[in-house]
Coordinates of C-alpha atoms in Angstrom, one line a residue:
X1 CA -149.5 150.3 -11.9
X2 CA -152.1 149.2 -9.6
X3 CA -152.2 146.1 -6.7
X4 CA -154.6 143.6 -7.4
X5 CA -156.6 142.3 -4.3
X6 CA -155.0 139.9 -2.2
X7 CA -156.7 136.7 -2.3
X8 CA -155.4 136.2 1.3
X9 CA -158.3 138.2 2.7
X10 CA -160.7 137.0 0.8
X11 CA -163.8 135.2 2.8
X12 CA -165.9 133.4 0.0
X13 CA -169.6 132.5 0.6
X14 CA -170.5 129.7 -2.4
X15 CA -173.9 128.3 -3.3
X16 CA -174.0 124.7 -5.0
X17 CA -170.2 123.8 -3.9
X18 CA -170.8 120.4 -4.2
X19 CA -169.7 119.9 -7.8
X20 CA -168.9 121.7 -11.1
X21 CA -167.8 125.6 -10.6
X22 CA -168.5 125.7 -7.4
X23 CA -166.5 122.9 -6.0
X24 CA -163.2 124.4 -8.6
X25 CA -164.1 128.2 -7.1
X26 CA -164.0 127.1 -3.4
X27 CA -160.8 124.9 -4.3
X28 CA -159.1 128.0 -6.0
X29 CA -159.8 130.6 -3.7
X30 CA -158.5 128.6 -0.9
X31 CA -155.3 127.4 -2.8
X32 CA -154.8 131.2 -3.0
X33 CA -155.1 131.6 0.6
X34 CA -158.6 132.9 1.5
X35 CA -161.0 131.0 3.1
X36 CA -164.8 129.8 1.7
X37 CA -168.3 128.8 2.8
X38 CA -169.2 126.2 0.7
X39 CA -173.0 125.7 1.1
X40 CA -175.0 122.9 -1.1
X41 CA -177.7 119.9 -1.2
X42 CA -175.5 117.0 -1.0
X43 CA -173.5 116.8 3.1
X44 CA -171.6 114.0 1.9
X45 CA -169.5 116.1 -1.3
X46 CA -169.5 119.2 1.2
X47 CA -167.6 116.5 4.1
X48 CA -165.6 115.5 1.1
X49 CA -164.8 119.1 -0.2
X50 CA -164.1 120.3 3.6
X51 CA -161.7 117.1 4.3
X52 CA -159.6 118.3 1.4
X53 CA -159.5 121.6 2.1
X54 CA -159.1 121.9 5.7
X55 CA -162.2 122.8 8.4
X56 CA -159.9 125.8 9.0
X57 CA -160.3 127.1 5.4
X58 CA -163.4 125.7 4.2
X59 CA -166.8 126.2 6.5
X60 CA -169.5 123.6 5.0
X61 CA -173.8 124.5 5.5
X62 CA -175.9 121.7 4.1
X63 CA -178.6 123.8 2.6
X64 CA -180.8 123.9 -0.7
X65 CA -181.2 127.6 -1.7
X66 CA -184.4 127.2 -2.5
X67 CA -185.8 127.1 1.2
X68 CA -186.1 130.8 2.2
X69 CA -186.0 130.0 5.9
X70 CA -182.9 127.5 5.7
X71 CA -181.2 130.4 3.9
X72 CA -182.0 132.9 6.4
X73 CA -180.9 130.8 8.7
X74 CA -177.6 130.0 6.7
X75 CA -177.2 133.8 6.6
X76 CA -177.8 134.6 10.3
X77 CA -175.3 131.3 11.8
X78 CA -171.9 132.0 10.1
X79 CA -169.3 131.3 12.8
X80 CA -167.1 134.2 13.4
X81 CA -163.6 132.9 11.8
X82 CA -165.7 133.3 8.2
X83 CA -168.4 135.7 9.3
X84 CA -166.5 138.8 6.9
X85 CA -167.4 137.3 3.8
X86 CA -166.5 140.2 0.8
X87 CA -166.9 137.8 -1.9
X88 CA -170.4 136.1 -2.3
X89 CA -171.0 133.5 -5.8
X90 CA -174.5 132.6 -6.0
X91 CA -173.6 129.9 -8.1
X92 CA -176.2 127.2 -7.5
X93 CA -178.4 126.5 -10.6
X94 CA -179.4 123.6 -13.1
X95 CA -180.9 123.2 -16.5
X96 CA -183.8 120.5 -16.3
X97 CA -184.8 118.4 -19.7
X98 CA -184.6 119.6 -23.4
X99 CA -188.3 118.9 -24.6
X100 CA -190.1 121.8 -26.6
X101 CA -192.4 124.1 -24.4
X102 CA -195.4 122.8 -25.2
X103 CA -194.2 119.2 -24.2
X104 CA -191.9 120.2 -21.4
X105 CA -192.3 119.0 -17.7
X106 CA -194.1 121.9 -15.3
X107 CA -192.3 120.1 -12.7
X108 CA -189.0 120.9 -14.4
X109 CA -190.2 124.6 -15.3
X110 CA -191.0 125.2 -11.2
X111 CA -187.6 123.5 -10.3
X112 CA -185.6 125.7 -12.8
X113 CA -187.5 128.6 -11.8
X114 CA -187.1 128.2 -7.8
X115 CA -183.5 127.6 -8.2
X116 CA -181.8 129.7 -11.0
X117 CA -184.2 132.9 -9.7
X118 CA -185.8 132.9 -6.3
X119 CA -182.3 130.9 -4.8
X120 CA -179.8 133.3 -6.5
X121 CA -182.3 136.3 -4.8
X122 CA -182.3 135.2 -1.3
X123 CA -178.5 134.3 -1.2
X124 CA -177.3 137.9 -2.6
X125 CA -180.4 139.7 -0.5
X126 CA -179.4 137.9 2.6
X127 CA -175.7 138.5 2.3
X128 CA -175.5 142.0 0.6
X129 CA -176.2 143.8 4.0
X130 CA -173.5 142.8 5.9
X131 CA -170.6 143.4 3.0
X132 CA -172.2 146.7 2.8
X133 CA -171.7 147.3 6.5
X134 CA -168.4 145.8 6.4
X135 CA -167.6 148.3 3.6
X136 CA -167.3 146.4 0.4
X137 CA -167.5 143.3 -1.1
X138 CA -168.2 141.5 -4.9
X139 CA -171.5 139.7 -5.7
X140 CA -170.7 137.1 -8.6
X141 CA -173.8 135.7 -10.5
X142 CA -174.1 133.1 -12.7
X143 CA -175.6 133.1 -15.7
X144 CA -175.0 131.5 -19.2
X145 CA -174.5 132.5 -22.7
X146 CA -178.1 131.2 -23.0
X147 CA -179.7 134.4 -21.3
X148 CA -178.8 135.9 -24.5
X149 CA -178.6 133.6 -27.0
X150 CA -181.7 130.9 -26.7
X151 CA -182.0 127.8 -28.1
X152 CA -184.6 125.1 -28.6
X153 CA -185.6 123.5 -26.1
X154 CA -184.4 125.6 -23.6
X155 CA -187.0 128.2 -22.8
X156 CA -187.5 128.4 -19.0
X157 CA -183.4 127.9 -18.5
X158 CA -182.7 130.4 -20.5
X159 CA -185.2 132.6 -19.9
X160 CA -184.0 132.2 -15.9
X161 CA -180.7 133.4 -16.9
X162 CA -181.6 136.3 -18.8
X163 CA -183.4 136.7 -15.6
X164 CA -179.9 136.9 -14.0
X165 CA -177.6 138.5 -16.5
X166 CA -180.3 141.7 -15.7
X167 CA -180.6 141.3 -12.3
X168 CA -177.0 141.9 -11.8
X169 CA -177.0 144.5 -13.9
X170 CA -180.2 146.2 -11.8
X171 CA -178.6 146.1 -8.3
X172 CA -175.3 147.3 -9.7
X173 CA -176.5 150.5 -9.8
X174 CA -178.3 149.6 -6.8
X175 CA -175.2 149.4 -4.9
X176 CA -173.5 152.6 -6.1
X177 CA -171.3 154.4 -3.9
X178 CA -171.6 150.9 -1.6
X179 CA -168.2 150.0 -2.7
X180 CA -169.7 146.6 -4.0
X181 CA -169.1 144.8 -7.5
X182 CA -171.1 143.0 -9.4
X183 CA -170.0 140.8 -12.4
X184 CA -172.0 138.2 -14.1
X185 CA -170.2 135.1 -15.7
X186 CA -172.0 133.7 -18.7
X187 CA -170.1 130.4 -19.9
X188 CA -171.1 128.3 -22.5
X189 CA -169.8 124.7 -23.4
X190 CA -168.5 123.3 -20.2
X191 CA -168.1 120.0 -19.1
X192 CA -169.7 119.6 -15.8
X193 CA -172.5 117.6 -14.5
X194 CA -174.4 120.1 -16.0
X195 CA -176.0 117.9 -19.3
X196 CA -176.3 114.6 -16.4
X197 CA -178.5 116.6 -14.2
X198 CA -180.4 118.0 -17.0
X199 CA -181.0 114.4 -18.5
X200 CA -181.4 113.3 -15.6
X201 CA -178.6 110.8 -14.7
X202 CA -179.0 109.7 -18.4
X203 CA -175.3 109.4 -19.0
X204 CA -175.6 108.7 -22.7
X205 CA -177.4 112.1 -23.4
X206 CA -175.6 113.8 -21.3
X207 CA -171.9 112.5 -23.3
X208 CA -173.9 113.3 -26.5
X209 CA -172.9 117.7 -26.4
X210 CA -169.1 117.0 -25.6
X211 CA -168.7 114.4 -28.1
X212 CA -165.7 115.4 -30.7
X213 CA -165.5 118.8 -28.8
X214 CA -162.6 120.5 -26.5
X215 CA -165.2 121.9 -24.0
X216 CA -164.0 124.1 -20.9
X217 CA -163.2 122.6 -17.6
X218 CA -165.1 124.3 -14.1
X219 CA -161.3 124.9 -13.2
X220 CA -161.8 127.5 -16.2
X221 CA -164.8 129.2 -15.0
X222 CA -163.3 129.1 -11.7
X223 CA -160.2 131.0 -13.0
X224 CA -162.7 133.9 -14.5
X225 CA -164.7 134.3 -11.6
X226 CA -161.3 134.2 -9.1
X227 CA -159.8 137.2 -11.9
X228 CA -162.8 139.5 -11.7
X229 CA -162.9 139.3 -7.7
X230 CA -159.0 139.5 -7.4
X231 CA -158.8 143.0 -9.9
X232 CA -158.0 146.2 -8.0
X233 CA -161.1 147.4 -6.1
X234 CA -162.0 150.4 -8.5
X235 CA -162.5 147.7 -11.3
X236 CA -165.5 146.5 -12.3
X237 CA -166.3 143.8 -14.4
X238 CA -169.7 143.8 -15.4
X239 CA -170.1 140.1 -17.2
X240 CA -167.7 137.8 -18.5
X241 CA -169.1 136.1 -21.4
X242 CA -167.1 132.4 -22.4
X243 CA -167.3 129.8 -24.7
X244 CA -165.1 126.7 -25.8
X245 CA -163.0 127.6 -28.6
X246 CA -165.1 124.9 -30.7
X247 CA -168.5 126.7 -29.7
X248 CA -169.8 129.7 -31.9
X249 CA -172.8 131.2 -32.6
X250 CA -175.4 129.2 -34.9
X251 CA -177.1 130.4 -37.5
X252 CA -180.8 131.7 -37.7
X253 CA -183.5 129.0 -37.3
X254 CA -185.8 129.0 -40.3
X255 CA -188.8 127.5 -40.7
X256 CA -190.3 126.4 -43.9
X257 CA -193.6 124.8 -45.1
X258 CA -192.0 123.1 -48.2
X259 CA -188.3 121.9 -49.7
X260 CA -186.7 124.9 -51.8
X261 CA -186.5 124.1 -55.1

């Protein structure tokens, strides 16, 4: 029988906390007892997210990950109460548009790109040197069941979380003998803001994958992510791969020049 972690001394540092499975982590992992740094774009949800939680629980950092310096920064100015974070959840990302490559935005591409890539990198570089030197710690990525399953229309998304599902898998064995873990969570269906930023506050789109559906919550992503980090400390998850129970695998996508038959 082994003890599972207690959540009590858990010190949380969470990118994008301002909605979705960051907001339902940082809510969870406090309602268990430990304490989070909920970093995002928007100060107003972070005031919101800090009043509910208590300023004695929940440290807020306006900050877009995809500014290196602000980052650095972020890193280098944690106040002391939450400065022995052991549990970091680079969690910030977005899908922008659905068009096929050749028509999609390059704007879009470059946002995708600097967020779901070069902001995941300089939140776990920054912050894995001090949970090493503190002795231990878990890194949670996020990725998506669409680094390994694509689909049209999503190219650089899910080519960016591909990117991810093997980047934690690469500084895994980075960190051996480090006493850090490294798990990926890969959900599918979930109903977030996810398909409204991706449409682009288009609230009719963005209804349009959930219609008919039972899709998961971010309370159950949260739950995942809060089970891998709270397992006894020589348990590692690698990648926790979910999808609604109404969400399967499609078939093969065939193209043909002329009707059968």
């Amino acid at each position: 029988m082994y003890t599972l972690l207690d959540p009590r001394n858990f010190v949380v540092f969470i990118t994008g906390a301002t909605s979705g499975f960051g907001a339902a982590a940082a809510r969870r992992y406090v309602a268990a007892g430990g304490k989070v740094i909920a970093t995002g774009r928007r100060e107003d949800r972070l005031a919101g997210l800090q009043a509910e939680l208590g300023a004695d629980n929940c440290h807020v950092m306006t900050l877009d990950v995809r500014d290196r310096a602000a980052m650095e920064k972020a890193a280098a100015d944690i106040p002391a109460p939450f400065a022995g974070i052991n549990i970091v959840l680079a969690n910030a990302g977005l899908a922008l548009g659905l068009q096929p490559a050749a028509e999609a935005d390059l704007d879009d591409w470059q946002t995708m790109i600097d967020t779901n890539i070069s902001g995941l990198v300089y939140t776990v570089r920054l912050l894995l040197p001090g949970m090493i030197a503190r002795g231990g710690g878990h890194v949670v990525t996020l990725g998506s069941v669409a680094g390994e399953f694509a689909y049209p229309g999503g190219s650089v998304y899910a080519a960016s979380k591909a990117f991810v599902k093997h980047f934690a898998l690469a500084i895994r064995s980075d960190l051996q003998g480090k006493n850090i873990r490294v798990t990926d969570i890969e959900p599918g269906l979930t109903e977030t803001e996810f398909s409204l930023v991706r449409f682009k506050g288009d609230e009719g789109k963005a209804a349009a994958p959930y219609a008919g559906t039972m899709a998961m919550t971010a309370e159950d992503i949260a739950e995942s992510i809060f089970w891998a980090t709270s397992l006894p400390a020589h348990v590692n998850v690698n990648k926790i791969q979910l999808m609604a129970t109404t969400q399967a695998i499609g078939p093969f996508d065939i193209y043909r020049d002329k009707p059968n038959g």
